[in-house]
Tab-separated table of C-alpha atoms in Angstrom:
chain	number	residue	atom	x	y	z
A	6	MET	CA	78.992	103.725	102.337
A	7	ASP	CA	80.416	106.568	100.518
A	8	THR	CA	79.178	107.661	97.208
A	9	VAL	CA	81.563	104.889	95.156
A	10	ASP	CA	80.549	101.861	97.778
A	11	ALA	CA	77.033	102.982	96.915
A	12	THR	CA	77.833	102.574	92.846
A	13	VAL	CA	79.656	99.207	92.947
A	14	LYS	CA	77.062	97.727	95.223
A	15	ARG	CA	74.266	99.357	92.897
A	16	LEU	CA	76.337	97.926	89.745
A	17	ARG	CA	76.762	94.627	91.224
A	18	GLU	CA	72.770	94.427	92.510
A	19	GLN	CA	72.343	94.366	88.384
A	20	CYS	CA	74.888	92.729	87.752
A	21	LEU	CA	74.102	89.335	89.849
A	22	SER	CA	70.402	90.311	88.909
A	23	ARG	CA	71.116	88.510	86.255
A	24	GLY	CA	72.926	85.224	87.953
A	25	ALA	CA	76.416	83.596	86.968
A	26	SER	CA	75.892	84.801	82.877
A	27	GLY	CA	75.570	88.264	84.294
A	28	ILE	CA	79.654	88.769	85.827
A	29	GLN	CA	80.534	86.739	82.471
A	30	GLY	CA	77.724	89.330	80.485
A	31	LEU	CA	80.419	92.606	81.962
A	32	ALA	CA	83.214	91.888	79.712
A	33	ARG	CA	80.661	92.309	76.553
A	34	PHE	CA	79.528	95.228	78.108
A	35	PHE	CA	83.198	96.508	79.116
A	36	ARG	CA	83.821	96.567	75.269
A	37	ARG	CA	81.090	97.963	74.566
A	38	LEU	CA	81.915	101.127	76.747
A	39	ASP	CA	85.802	101.176	75.504
A	40	ARG	CA	84.773	103.616	72.935
A	41	ASP	CA	88.603	104.651	72.284
A	42	ARG	CA	89.645	100.552	72.143
A	43	SER	CA	92.575	101.380	74.108
A	44	ARG	CA	91.409	98.423	76.331
A	45	SER	CA	90.329	100.134	79.293
A	46	LEU	CA	88.447	102.779	80.616
A	47	ASP	CA	88.721	106.650	82.022
A	48	ALA	CA	86.433	108.488	83.834
A	49	ARG	CA	84.191	109.877	81.576
A	50	GLU	CA	83.699	106.081	79.236
A	51	LEU	CA	82.418	104.858	82.730
A	52	GLN	CA	80.106	107.460	83.497
A	53	GLN	CA	78.331	107.282	80.099
A	54	GLY	CA	78.283	103.340	80.782
A	55	LEU	CA	76.581	103.781	84.044
A	56	ALA	CA	74.666	106.127	82.845
A	57	GLU	CA	73.264	103.719	80.078
A	58	LEU	CA	72.169	101.296	83.041
A	59	GLY	CA	70.250	103.840	84.997
A	60	LEU	CA	73.213	104.959	87.411
A	61	ALA	CA	74.202	108.493	86.520
A	62	LEU	CA	76.927	109.702	88.214
A	63	ASP	CA	78.980	113.042	87.618
A	64	MET	CA	82.624	113.434	86.914
A	65	ALA	CA	83.871	113.655	90.346
A	66	GLU	CA	81.732	110.365	91.133
A	67	ALA	CA	82.878	108.741	88.259
A	68	GLU	CA	86.593	109.258	88.849
A	69	GLY	CA	86.243	108.414	92.752
A	70	VAL	CA	85.098	104.900	91.327
A	71	CYS	CA	87.963	104.437	88.967
A	72	ARG	CA	90.144	105.772	91.328
A	73	ARG	CA	88.579	103.006	93.530
A	74	TRP	CA	89.237	100.030	90.992
A	75	ASP	CA	92.352	101.173	89.122
A	76	ARG	CA	94.522	98.269	91.071
A	77	ASP	CA	97.551	99.502	89.121
A	78	GLY	CA	97.628	103.333	89.003
A	79	SER	CA	97.768	103.955	84.890
A	80	GLY	CA	94.490	106.472	85.805
A	81	THR	CA	91.974	103.955	84.156
A	82	LEU	CA	90.425	100.187	84.572
A	83	ASP	CA	91.509	97.834	81.988
A	84	LEU	CA	88.944	94.673	82.546
A	85	GLU	CA	90.394	92.487	85.147
A	86	GLU	CA	90.342	95.601	87.249
A	87	PHE	CA	86.536	96.043	86.721
A	88	LEU	CA	85.801	92.410	87.234
A	89	ARG	CA	86.963	91.983	90.328
A	90	ALA	CA	85.294	95.709	91.770
A	91	LEU	CA	81.961	94.003	90.312
A	92	ARG	CA	83.008	90.532	91.625
A	93	PRO	CA	80.158	90.015	94.430
A	94	PRO	CA	81.576	88.943	98.169
A	95	MET	CA	82.345	85.255	98.838
A	96	SER	CA	80.792	83.180	101.219
A	97	GLN	CA	82.986	81.880	104.343
A	98	ALA	CA	81.540	78.049	102.841
A	99	ARG	CA	83.654	79.368	99.397
A	100	GLU	CA	86.209	80.876	101.396
A	101	ALA	CA	86.692	78.335	103.916
A	102	VAL	CA	87.297	75.141	100.568
A	103	ILE	CA	90.154	77.913	99.042
A	104	ALA	CA	92.193	77.806	102.476
A	105	ALA	CA	91.436	74.453	102.800
A	106	ALA	CA	93.289	74.013	98.998
A	107	PHE	CA	96.010	76.497	99.518
A	108	SER	CA	96.861	75.257	103.375
A	109	LYS	CA	97.125	71.597	100.868
A	110	LEU	CA	100.061	73.394	98.544
A	111	ASP	CA	101.531	75.088	101.245
A	112	ARG	CA	103.190	72.522	103.033
A	113	SER	CA	105.863	74.543	104.994
A	114	GLY	CA	102.973	76.149	106.412
A	115	ASP	CA	104.432	79.761	105.724
A	116	GLY	CA	101.340	81.354	104.121
A	117	VAL	CA	103.415	81.401	100.766
A	118	VAL	CA	103.715	78.744	97.851
A	119	THR	CA	106.779	78.251	96.930
A	120	MET	CA	108.522	75.901	94.191
A	121	ASP	CA	110.632	74.584	96.905
A	122	ASP	CA	105.897	73.615	98.286
A	123	LEU	CA	105.766	72.509	94.068
A	124	ARG	CA	108.833	71.067	92.975
A	125	GLY	CA	108.218	67.951	91.144
A	126	VAL	CA	104.137	68.609	91.217
A	127	TYR	CA	103.989	72.054	89.233
A	128	SER	CA	105.685	74.186	87.306
A	129	CYS	CA	106.637	77.082	89.032
A	130	HIS	CA	108.513	79.531	86.194
A	131	ALA	CA	105.566	81.217	85.342
A	132	HIS	CA	104.703	81.978	89.631
A	133	PRO	CA	107.378	80.863	91.936
A	134	LYS	CA	105.244	81.719	94.604
A	135	VAL	CA	101.149	82.666	95.236
A	136	THR	CA	100.473	83.663	98.426
A	137	LEU	CA	96.945	82.960	99.986
A	138	ALA	CA	95.099	86.255	98.733
A	139	GLU	CA	96.645	86.006	95.369
A	140	PHE	CA	94.669	82.426	95.454
A	141	GLN	CA	91.986	83.703	96.875
A	142	ASP	CA	91.199	86.665	94.033
A	143	TYR	CA	92.042	83.896	91.560
A	144	TYR	CA	88.986	81.638	92.913
A	145	SER	CA	86.983	84.787	93.677
A	146	GLY	CA	86.904	85.523	89.511
A	147	VAL	CA	85.942	81.054	89.769
A	148	SER	CA	83.678	81.915	92.336
A	149	ALA	CA	81.534	84.536	90.153
A	150	SER	CA	81.031	82.217	87.630
A	151	MET	CA	79.087	79.806	89.947
A	152	ASP	CA	75.520	80.370	91.288
A	153	THR	CA	75.485	78.268	94.933
A	154	ASP	CA	77.761	77.363	97.031
A	155	GLU	CA	77.250	73.556	97.202
A	156	GLU	CA	78.119	73.691	93.184
A	157	PHE	CA	81.488	75.380	94.025
A	158	VAL	CA	82.607	74.146	96.951
A	159	ALA	CA	82.287	69.937	95.550
A	160	MET	CA	84.846	71.935	92.292
A	161	MET	CA	87.368	72.626	94.493
A	162	THR	CA	87.034	69.433	96.741
A	163	SER	CA	86.947	67.329	93.489
A	164	ALA	CA	90.266	69.574	92.128
A	165	TRP	CA	91.559	69.663	95.071
A	166	ARG	CA	90.811	66.281	96.359
A	167	LEU	CA	89.834	67.658	99.528
């Protein structure tokens, strides 16, 4: 495991030790770290913030974490990138129920939900197509706010009538 992975693991463990509210509290933590109020964190802000949590990184390590988490190539971390990086991996039970819900939407079975799949059921103007990976990413965020697989599976089963 490289330094970046080890740092992410340690930070995630600290957050999860607080339960589901730990992930939710990260938004407040992110805003506190964003000293210049740019709505994003640069490597220095991240380094200083992680040091507050007892995770001392040198600048090269902080830059490596930023590069790993920076999905849009901006060179900084926005709140969504920060939260996505710290989400815990989902259990197989959670992944399975998300895949079942996606399959229900994907009438054509081609792995992509398009307007044709949803015609008459959902307005697709904002999101004309959704892949399974995007669907899983969305529900990964929802999953992070739920403590147990049973609670998550029950919510998905009820919401999607699975």
